PDB file of C-alpha atoms in Angstrom:
ATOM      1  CA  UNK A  20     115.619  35.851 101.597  1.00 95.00           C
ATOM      2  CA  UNK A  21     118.481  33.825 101.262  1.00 97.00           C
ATOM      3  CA  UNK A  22     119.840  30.652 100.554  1.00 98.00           C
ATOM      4  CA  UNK A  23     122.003  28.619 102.976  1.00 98.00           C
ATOM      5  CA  UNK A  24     124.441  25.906 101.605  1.00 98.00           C
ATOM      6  CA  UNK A  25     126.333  23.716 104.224  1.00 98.00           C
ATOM      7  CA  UNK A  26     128.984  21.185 103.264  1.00 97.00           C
ATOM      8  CA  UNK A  27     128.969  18.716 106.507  1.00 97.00           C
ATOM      9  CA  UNK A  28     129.996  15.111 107.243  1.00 95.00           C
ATOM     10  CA  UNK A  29     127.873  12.526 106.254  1.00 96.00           C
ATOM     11  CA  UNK A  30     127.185  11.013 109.418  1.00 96.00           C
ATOM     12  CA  UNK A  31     125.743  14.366 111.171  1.00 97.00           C
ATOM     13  CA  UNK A  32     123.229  14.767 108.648  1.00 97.00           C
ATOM     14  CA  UNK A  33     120.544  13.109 110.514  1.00 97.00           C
ATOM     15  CA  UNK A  34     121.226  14.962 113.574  1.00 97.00           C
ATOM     16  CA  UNK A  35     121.457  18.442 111.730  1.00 98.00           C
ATOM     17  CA  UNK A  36     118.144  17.459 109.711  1.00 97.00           C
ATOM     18  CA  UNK A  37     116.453  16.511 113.013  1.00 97.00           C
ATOM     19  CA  UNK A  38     117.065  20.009 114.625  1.00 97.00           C
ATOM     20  CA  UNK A  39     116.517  21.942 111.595  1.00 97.00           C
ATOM     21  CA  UNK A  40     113.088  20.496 111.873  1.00 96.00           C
ATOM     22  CA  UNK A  41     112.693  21.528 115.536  1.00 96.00           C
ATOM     23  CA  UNK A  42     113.233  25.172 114.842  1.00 96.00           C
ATOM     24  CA  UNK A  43     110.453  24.674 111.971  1.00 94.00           C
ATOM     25  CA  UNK A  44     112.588  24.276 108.975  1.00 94.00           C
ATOM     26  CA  UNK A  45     109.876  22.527 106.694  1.00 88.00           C
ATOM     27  CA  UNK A  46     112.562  22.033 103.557  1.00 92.00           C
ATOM     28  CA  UNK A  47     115.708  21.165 102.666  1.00 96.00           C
ATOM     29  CA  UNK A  48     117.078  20.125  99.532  1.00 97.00           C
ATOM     30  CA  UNK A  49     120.014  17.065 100.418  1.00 98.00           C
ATOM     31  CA  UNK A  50     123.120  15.968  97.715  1.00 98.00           C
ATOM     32  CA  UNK A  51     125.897  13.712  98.060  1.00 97.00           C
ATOM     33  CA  UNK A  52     129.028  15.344  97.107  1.00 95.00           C
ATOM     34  CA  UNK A  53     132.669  14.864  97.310  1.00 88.00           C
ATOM     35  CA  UNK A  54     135.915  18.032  97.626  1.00 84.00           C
ATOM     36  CA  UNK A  55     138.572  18.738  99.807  1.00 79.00           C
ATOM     37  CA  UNK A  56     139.758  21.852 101.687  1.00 78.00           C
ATOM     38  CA  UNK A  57     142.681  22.436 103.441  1.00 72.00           C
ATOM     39  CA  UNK A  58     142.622  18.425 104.728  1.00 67.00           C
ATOM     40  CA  UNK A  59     143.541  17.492 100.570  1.00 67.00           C
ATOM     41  CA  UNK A  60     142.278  14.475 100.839  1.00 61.00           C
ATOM     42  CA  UNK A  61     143.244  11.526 102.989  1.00 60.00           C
ATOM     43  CA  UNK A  62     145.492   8.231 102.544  1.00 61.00           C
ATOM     44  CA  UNK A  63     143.536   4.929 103.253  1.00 59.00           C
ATOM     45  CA  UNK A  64     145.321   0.840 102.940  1.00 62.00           C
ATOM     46  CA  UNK A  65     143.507  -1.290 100.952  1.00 64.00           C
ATOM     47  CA  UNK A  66     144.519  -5.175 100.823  1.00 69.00           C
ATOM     48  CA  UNK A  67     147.952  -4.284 102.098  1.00 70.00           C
ATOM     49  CA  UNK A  68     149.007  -1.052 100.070  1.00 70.00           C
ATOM     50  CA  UNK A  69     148.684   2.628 100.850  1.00 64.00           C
ATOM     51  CA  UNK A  70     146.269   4.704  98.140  1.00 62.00           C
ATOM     52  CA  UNK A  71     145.327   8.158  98.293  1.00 68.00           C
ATOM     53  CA  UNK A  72     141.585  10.065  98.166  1.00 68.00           C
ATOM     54  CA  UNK A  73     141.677  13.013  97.137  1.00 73.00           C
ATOM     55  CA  UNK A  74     138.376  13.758  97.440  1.00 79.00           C
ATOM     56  CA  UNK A  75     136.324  13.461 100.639  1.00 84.00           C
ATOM     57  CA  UNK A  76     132.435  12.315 100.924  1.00 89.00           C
ATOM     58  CA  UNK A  77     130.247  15.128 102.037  1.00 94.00           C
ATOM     59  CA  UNK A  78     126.421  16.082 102.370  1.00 97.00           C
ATOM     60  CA  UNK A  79     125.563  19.506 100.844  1.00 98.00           C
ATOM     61  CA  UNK A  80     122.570  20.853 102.268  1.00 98.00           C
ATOM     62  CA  UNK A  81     120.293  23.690 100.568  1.00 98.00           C
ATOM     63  CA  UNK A  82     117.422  25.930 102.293  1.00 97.00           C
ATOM     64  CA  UNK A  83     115.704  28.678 101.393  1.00 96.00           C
ATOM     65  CA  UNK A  84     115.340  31.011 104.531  1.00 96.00           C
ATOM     66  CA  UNK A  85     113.916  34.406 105.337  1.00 94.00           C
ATOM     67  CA  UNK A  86     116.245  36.547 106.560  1.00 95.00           C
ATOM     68  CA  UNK A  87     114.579  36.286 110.079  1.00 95.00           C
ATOM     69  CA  UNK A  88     115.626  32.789 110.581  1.00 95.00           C
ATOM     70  CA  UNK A  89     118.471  33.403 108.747  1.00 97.00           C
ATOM     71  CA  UNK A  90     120.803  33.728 111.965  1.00 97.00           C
ATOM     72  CA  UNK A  91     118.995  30.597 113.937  1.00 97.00           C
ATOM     73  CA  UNK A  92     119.140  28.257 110.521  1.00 98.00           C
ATOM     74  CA  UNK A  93     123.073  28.720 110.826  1.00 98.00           C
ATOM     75  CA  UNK A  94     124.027  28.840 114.077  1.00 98.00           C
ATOM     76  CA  UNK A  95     121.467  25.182 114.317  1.00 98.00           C
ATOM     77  CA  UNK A  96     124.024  24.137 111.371  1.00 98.00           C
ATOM     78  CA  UNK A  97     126.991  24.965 113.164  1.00 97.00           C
ATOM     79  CA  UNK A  98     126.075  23.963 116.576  1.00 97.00           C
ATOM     80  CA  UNK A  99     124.694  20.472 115.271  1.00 97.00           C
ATOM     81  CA  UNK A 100     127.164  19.577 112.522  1.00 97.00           C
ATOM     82  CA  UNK A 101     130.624  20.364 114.489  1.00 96.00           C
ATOM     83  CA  UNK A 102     132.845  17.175 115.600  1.00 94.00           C
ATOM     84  CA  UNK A 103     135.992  19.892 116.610  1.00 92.00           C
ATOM     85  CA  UNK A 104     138.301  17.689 114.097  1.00 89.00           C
ATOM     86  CA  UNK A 105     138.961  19.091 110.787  1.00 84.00           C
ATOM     87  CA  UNK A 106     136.392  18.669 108.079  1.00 86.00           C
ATOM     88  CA  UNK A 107     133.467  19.632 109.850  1.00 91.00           C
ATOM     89  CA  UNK A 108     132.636  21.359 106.696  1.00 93.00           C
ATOM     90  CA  UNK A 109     131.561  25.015 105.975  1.00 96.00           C
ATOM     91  CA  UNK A 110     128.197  27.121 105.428  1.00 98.00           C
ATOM     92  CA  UNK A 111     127.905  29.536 102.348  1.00 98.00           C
ATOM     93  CA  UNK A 112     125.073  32.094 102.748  1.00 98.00           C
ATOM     94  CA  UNK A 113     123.879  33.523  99.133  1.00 98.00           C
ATOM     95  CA  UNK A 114     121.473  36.334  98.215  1.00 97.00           C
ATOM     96  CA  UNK A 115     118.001  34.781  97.101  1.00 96.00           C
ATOM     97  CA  UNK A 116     116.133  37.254  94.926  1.00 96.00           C
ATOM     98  CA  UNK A 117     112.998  35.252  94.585  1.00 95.00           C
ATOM     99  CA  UNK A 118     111.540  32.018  95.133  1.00 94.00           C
ATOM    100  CA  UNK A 119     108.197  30.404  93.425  1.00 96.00           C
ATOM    101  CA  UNK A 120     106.101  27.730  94.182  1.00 94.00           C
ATOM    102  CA  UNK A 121     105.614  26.338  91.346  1.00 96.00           C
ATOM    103  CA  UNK A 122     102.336  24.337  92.135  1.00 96.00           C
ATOM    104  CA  UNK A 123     100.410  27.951  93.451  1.00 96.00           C
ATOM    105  CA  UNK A 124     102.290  30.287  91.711  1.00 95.00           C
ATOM    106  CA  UNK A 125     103.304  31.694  95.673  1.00 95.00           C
ATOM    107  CA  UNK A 126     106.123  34.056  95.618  1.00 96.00           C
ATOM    108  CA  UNK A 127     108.710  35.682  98.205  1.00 93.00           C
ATOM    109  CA  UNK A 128     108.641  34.049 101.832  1.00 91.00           C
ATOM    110  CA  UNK A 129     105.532  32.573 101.207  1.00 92.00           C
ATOM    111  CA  UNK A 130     106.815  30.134  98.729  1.00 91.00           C
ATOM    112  CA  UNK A 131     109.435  29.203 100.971  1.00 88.00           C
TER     113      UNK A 131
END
């Protein structure tokens, strides 16, 4: 198993939530979160004068996947979520080495 974390843009979260679901993806765990990479931030004008944000809005998305839909989860992600301007974001893939349900006490793929 493993877990899949993708940092995207907030408006493609829809989308990439909508064709997660067509490939069966039953879960995902959503949080609204804010960084920078290599962009550092941005400068925006407010009422006339120039301020800088140095950190970015983002969507981090979480799912627990067995490692046969490891490859499809991902390349869904990166397929759905890219724009082709910087920022499109970036997927982490971790080791999972166990998952529970906690309601049936299910463990392994079945609990995911």
């Amino acid at each position: 198993m493993k877990k899949v974390e993708a940092i995207i843009k907030p408006f493609k979260l829809d989308e990439v939530k909508d064709a997660l679901n067509e490939i069966g993806i039953e879960g995902i765990t959503v949080s609204e979160v804010k960084g920078f990479g290599r962009q550092k931030g941005h400068a925006e004008l407010y009422r006339g004068a120039e301020y800088a944000v140095d950190f970015v809005p983002k969507i981090k998305i979480e799912i627990a996947v067995s490692d046969e839909l490891l490859g499809k989860v991902v390349e869904t992600i990166q397929n759905t979520a890219k724009t082709g301007k910087i920022g499109d974001g970036k997927i982490f893939i971790i080791p999972l080495d166990e998952a529970i349900r906690i309601r049936t006490g299910e463990k392994g793929n079945e609990a995911i």
